[in-house]
CSV table of C-alpha atoms and ligand atoms in Angstrom, one decimal:
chain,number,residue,atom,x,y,z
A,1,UNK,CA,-14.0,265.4,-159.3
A,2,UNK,CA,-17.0,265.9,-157.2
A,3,UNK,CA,-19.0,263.0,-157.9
A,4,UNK,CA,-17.5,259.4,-158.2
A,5,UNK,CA,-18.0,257.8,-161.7
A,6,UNK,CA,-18.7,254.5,-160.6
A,7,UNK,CA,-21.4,254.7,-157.9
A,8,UNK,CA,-22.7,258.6,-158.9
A,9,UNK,CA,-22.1,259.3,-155.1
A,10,UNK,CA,-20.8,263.0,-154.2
A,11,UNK,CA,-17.2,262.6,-153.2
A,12,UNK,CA,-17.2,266.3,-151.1
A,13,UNK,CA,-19.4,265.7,-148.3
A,14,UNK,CA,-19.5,269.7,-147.6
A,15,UNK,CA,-22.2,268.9,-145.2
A,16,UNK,CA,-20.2,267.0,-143.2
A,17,UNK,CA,-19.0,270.5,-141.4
A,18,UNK,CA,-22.1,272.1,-141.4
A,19,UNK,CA,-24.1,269.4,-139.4
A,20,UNK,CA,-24.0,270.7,-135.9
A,21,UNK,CA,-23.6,274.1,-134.1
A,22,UNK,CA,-19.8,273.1,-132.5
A,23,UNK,CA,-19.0,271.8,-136.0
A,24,UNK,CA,-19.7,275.2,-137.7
A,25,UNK,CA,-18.1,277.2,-135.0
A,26,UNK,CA,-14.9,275.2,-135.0
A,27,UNK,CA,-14.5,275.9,-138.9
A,28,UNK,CA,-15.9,279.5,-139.1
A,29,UNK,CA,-13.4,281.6,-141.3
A,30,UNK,CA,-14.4,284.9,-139.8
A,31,UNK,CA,-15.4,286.1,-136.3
A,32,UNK,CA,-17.1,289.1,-135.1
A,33,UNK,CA,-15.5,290.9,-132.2
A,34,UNK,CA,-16.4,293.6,-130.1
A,35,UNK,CA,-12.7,294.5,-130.1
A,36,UNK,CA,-12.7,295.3,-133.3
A,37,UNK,CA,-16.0,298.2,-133.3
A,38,UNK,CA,-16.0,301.9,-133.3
A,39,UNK,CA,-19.0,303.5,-132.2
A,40,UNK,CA,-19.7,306.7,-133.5
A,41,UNK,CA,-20.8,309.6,-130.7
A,42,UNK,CA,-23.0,313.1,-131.6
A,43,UNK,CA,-21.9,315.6,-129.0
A,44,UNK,CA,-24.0,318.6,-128.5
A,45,UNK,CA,-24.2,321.2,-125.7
A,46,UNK,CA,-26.7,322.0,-123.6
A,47,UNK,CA,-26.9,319.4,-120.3
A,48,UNK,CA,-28.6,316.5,-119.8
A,49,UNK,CA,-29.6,316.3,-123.7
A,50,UNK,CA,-30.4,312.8,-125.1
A,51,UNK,CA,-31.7,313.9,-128.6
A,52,UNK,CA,-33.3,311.0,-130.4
A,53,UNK,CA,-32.7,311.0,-134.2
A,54,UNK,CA,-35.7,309.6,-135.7
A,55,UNK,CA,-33.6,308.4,-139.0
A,56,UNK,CA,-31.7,306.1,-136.6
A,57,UNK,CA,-33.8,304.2,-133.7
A,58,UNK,CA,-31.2,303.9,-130.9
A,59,UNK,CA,-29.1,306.8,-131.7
A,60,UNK,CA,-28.8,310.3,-130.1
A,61,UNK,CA,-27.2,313.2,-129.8
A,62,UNK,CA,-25.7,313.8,-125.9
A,63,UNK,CA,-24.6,316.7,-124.2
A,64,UNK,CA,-21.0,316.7,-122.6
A,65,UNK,CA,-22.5,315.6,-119.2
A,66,UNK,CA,-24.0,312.4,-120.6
A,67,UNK,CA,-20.7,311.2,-121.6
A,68,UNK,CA,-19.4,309.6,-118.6
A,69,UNK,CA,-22.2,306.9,-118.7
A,70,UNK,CA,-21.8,306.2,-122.4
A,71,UNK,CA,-17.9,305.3,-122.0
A,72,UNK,CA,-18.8,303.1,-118.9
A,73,UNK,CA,-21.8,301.4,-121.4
A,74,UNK,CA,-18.9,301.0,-124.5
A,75,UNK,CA,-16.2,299.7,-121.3
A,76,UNK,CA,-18.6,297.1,-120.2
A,77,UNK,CA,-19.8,295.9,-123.6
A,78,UNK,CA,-16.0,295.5,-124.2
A,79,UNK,CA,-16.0,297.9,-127.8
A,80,UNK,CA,-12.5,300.2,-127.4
A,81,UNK,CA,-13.4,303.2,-129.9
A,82,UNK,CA,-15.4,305.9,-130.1
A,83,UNK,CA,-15.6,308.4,-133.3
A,84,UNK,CA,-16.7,311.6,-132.2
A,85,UNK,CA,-18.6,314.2,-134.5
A,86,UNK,CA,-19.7,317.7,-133.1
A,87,UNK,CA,-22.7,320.1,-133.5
A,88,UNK,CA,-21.8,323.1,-132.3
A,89,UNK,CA,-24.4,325.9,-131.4
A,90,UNK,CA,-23.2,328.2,-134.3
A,91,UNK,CA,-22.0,328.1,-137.4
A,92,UNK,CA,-19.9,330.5,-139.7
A,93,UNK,CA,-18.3,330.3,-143.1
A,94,UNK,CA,-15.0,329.6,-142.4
A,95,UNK,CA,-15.9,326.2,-139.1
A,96,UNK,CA,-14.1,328.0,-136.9
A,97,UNK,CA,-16.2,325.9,-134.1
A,98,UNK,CA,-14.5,323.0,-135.4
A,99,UNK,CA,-10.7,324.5,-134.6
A,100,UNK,CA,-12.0,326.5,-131.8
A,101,UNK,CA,-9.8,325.5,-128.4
A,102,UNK,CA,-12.9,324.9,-126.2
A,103,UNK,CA,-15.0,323.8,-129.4
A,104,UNK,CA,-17.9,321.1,-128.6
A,105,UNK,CA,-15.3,318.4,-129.8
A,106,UNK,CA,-12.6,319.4,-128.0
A,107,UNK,CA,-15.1,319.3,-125.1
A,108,UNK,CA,-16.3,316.1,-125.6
A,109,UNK,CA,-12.4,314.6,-125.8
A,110,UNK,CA,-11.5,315.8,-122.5
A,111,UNK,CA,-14.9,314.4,-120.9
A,112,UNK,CA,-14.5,311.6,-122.4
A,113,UNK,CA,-10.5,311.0,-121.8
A,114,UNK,CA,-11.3,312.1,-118.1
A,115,UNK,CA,-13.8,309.8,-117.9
A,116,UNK,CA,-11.8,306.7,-119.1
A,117,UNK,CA,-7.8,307.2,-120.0
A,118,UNK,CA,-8.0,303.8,-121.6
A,119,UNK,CA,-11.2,304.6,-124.2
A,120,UNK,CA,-9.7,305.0,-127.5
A,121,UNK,CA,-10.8,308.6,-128.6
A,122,UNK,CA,-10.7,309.1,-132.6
A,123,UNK,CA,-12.3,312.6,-133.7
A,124,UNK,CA,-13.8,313.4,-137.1
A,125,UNK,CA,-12.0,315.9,-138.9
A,126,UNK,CA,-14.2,318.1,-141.3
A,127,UNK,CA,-15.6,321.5,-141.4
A,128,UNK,CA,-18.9,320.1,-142.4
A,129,UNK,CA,-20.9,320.1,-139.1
A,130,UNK,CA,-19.3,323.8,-138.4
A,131,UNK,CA,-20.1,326.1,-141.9
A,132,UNK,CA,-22.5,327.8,-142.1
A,133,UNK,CA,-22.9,326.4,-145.9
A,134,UNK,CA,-22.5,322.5,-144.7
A,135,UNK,CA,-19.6,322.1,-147.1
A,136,UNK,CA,-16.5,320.3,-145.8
A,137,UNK,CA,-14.5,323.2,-147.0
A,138,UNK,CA,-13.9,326.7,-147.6
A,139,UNK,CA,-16.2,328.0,-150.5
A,140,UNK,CA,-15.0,330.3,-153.1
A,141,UNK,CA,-16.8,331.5,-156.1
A,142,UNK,CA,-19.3,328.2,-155.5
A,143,UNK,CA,-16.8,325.8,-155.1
A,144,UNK,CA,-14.8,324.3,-152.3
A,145,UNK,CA,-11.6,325.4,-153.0
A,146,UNK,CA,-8.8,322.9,-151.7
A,147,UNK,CA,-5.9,324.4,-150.8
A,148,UNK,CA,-7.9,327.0,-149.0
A,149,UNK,CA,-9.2,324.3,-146.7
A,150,UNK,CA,-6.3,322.4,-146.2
A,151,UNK,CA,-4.9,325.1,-143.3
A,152,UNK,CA,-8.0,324.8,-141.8
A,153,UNK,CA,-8.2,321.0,-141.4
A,154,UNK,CA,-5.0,321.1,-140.0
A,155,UNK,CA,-6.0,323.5,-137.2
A,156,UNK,CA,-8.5,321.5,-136.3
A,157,UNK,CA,-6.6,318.0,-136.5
A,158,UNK,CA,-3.9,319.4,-134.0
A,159,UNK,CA,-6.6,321.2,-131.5
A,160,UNK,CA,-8.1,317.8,-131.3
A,161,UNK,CA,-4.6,316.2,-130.5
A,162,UNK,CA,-4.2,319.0,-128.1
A,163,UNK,CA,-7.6,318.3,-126.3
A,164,UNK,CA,-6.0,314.8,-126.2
A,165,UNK,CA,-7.6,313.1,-129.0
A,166,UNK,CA,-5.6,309.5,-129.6
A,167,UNK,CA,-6.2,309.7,-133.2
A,168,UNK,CA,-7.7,311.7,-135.7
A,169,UNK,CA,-9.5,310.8,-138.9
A,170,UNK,CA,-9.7,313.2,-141.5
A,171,UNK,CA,-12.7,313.1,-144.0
A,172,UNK,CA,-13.2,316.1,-146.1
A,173,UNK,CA,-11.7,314.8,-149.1
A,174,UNK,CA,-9.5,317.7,-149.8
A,175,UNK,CA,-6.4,316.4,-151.7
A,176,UNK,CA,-3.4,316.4,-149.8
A,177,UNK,CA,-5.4,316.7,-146.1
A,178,UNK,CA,-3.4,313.5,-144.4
A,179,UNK,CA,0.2,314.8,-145.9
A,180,UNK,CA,-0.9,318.6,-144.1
A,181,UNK,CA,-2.3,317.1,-141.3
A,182,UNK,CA,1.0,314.3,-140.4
A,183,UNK,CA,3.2,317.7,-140.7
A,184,UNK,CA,0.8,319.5,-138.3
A,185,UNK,CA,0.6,317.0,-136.1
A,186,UNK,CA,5.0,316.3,-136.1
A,187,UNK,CA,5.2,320.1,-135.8
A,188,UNK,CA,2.7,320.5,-133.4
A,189,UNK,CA,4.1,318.8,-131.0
A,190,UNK,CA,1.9,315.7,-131.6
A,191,UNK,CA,3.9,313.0,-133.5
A,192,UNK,CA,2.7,310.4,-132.3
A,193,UNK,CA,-0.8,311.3,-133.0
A,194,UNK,CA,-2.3,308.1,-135.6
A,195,UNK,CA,-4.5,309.4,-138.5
A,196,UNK,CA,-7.2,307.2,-140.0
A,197,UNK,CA,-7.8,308.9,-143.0
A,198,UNK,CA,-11.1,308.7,-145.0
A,199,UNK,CA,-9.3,307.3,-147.8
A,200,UNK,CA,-12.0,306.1,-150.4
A,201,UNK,CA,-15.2,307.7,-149.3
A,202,UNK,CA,-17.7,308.0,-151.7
A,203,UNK,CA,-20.7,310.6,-152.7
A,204,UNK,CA,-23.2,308.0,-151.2
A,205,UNK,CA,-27.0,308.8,-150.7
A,206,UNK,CA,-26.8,306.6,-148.0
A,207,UNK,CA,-25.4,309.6,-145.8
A,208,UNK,CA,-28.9,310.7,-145.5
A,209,UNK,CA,-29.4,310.3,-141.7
A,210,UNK,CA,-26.0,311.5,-140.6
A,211,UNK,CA,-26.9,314.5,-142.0
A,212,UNK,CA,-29.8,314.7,-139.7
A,213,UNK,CA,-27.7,313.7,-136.8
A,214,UNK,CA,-25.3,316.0,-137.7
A,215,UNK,CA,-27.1,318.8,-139.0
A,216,UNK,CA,-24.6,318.8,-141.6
A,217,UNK,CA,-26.6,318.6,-145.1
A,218,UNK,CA,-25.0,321.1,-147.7
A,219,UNK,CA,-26.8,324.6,-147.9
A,220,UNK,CA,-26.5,324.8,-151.8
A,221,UNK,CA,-25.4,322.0,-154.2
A,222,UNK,CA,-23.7,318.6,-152.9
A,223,UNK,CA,-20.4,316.9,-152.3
A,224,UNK,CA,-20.1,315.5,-155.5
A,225,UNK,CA,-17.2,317.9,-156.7
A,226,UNK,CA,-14.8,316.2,-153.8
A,227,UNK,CA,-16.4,312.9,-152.9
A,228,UNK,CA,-15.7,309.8,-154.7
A,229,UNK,CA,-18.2,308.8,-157.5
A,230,UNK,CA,-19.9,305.6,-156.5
A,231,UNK,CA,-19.4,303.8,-159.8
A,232,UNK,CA,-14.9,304.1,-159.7
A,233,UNK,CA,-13.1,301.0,-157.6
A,234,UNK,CA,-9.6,301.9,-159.6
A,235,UNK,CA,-9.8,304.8,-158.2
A,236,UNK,CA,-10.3,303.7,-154.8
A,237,UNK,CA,-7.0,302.1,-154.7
A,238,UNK,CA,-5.3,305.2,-156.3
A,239,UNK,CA,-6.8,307.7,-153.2
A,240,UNK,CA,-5.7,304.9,-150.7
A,241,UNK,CA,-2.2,304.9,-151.9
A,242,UNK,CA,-1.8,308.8,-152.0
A,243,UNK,CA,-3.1,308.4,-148.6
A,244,UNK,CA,-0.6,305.9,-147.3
A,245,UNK,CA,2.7,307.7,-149.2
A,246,UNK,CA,1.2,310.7,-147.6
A,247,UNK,CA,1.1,309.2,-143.9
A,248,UNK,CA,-1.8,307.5,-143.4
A,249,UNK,CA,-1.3,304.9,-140.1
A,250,UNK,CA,-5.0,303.3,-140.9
A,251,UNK,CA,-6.8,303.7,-144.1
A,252,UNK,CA,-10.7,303.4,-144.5
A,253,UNK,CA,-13.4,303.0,-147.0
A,254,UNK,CA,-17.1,304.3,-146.8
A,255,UNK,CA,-19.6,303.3,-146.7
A,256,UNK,CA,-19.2,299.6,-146.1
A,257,UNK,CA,-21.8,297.5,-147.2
A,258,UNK,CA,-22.4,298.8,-150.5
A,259,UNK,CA,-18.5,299.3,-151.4
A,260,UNK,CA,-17.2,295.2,-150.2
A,261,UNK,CA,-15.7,295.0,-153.3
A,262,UNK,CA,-13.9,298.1,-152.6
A,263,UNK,CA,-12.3,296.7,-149.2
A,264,UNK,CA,-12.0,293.5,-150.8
A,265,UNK,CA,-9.2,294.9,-153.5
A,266,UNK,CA,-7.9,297.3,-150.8
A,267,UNK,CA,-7.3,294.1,-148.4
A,268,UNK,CA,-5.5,292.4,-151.2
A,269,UNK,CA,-3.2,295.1,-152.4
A,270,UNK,CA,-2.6,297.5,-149.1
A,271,UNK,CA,-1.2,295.8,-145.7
A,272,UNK,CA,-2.3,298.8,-143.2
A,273,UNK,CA,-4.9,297.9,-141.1
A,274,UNK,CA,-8.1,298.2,-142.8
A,275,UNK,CA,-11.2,300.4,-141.5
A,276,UNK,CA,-14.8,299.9,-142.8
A,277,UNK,CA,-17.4,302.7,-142.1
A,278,UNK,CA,-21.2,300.8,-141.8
A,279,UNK,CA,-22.9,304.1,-142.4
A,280,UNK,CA,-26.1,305.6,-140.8
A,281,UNK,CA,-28.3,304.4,-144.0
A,282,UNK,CA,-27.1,301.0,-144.1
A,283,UNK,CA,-27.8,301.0,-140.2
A,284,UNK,CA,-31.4,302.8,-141.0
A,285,UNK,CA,-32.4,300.0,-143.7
A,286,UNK,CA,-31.6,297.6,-141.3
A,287,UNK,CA,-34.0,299.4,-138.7
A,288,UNK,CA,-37.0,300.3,-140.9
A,289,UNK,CA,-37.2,296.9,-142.0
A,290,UNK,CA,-37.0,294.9,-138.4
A,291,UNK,CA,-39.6,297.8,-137.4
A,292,UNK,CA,-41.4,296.3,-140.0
A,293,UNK,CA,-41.0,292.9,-139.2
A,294,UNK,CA,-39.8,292.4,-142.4
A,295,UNK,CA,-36.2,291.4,-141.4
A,296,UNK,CA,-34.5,289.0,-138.2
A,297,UNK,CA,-32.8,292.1,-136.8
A,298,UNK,CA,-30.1,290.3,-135.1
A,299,UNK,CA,-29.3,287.9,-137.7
A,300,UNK,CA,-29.4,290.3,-140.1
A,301,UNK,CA,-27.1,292.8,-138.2
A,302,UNK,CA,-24.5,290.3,-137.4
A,303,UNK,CA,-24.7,288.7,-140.9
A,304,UNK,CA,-24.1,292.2,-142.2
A,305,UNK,CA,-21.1,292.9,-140.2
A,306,UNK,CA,-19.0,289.8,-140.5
A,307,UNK,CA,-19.6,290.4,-144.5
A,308,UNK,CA,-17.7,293.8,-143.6
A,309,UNK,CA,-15.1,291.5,-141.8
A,310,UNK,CA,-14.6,288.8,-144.2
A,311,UNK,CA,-14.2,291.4,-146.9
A,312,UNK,CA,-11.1,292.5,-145.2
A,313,UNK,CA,-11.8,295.6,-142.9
A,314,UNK,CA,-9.8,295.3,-139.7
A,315,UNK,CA,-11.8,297.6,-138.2
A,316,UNK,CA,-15.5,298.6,-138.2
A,317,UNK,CA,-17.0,301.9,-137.6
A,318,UNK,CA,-21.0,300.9,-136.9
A,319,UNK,CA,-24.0,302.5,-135.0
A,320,UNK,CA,-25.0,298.8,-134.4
A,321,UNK,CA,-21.7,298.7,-132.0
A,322,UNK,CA,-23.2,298.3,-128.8
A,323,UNK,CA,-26.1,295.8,-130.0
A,324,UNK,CA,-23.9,293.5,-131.9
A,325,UNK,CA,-21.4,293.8,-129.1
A,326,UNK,CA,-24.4,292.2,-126.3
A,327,UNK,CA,-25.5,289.9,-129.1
A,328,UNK,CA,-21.9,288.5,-129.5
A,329,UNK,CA,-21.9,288.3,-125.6
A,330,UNK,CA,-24.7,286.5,-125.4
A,331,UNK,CA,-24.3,283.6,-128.4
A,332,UNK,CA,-28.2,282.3,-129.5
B,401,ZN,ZN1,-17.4,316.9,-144.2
């Protein structure tokens, strides 16, 4: 009963909480942490290259050299993680940049690990940013055939252990890539290597400015044929299983914002820790619109991540790392 019969007075007084800033804070359910962040790097060669990418104010692609800095910037701000994607200076059908022993990647892990032992480095694993075709996998006969990538992706997981990657996150959506990988990686000489797998990652249009960042937009068709489709949560839970009887150590979904009821059933039914990707259009809408003055940037951002967070992801992947990480520093 919410109101009392007699007098017609509310009973819950919900607004007794709510009345003062130390009142809210003491009862908050969820709370942002830098701590918990992964900020996604562009790595590019070339020196002294800060390439703005116009789809996403704030964001650029840096050559090797400019690495250094950014760990010190992530170290200071407090956020542990970095997710590194490469654009290597040529393509060819088969990504061999993305295996390749002194490819941009495995580059950028050794700067980076050289730089700061104690900066968790997680690297992308995908052929997309190396074919020529911007497919995440070999192409045969117009299609990206599977079982043909599968060797490939697991060449490229190990060389990124081997460069000294501390985990690697595997997001072609080939079937059976984290069960090739974990064997890799144990044969390899890298068991103790963690994969993040890209477990529910869906064909979502709001890729768009990655694809600019990463030069990776598909040559012919799109990635429908191995991507999730946007409108299955079942199915969701059924990749994130596989993935975690085939050796997942963390499991992710992506994107995040658009995809909370997603994490929200994956929190419920799967214990591993949880990772959330906030991807470059939700971060863009967010952008345009404060540009605008249409939106309270800040509040908006924040408000945006703890949703992620009180969905259930564990972890969040987000260009608005370092941002949120000062804002959270510095409490309005
Ligand atoms: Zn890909």
């Amino acid at each position: 009963m919410s109101v009392d019969p007699q007098s017609g007075s509310p009973v819950d007084r919900f607004r007794r909480l709510r009345r003062t800033e130390a009142l809210r804070r003491l009862v908050r359910e969820t709370r942002l942490s830098p701590e918990e962040l992964v900020y996604p790097l562009f790595v590019v060669g070339g020196q002294g290259v800060r390439n703005a990418i116009p789809s996403m104010p704030g964001q650029s692609q840096l050559s090797l050299d400019q690495l250094p800095a950014e760990a010190a910037e992530l170290r200071a701000l407090g956020i542990p993680a970095v997710l590194l994607f490469g654009i290597p200076s040529t393509k060819d059908e088969q990504g061999s940049g993305a295996y390749a022993a002194d490819g941009i990647v495995q580059q950028a892990v050794r700067a980076l690990k050289q730089a700061d032992p104690d900066l968790l480095v997680i690297t992308d694993v995908c052929l997309c940013e190396y074919t020529s075709h911007g497919h995440c996998g070999v192409v045969k006969d117009g299609e990206v055939d599977n079982d043909a990538t599968l060797p490939l992706l697991t060449r490229t997981a190990l060389s990124q252990a081997q460069a000294g990657a501390d985990m690697v996150a595997p997001s072609a959506m080939m079937d059976g890539q984290v069960a090739a990988i974990r064997q890799a990686l144990d044969e390899g000489g890298s068991p103790h290597t963690p994969i993040m797998a890209y477990a529910a990652k869906y064909a979502s249009a709001f890729y768009g400015p990655f694809r600019e960042a990463a030069e990776s937009a598909p040559q012919f068709g799109d990635r429908r044929g191995y991507q999730m489709d946007p409108p299955n949560a079942r199915e969701a839970l059924r990749e994130i299983e596989a993935d975690i009887a085939e050796g997942a150590d963390i499991v992710m979904v992506k994107p995040a914002l658009a995809y909370l009821d997603v994490l929200a059933r994956a929190r419920e039914r799967f214990d591993l820790p949880l990772a959330a990707y906030n991807v470059s259009g939700e971060y863009a809408m967010i952008k345009a619109a404060a540009a605008n003055g249409w939106l309270d940037e800040r509040r908006v951002t924040l408000e945006v991540l703890t949703a992620i967070k009180r969905a259930g992801a564990d972890i969040i992947i987000t260009y608005h790392a370092k941002e949120a990480a000062r804002w959270l520093q510095s409490p309005s």
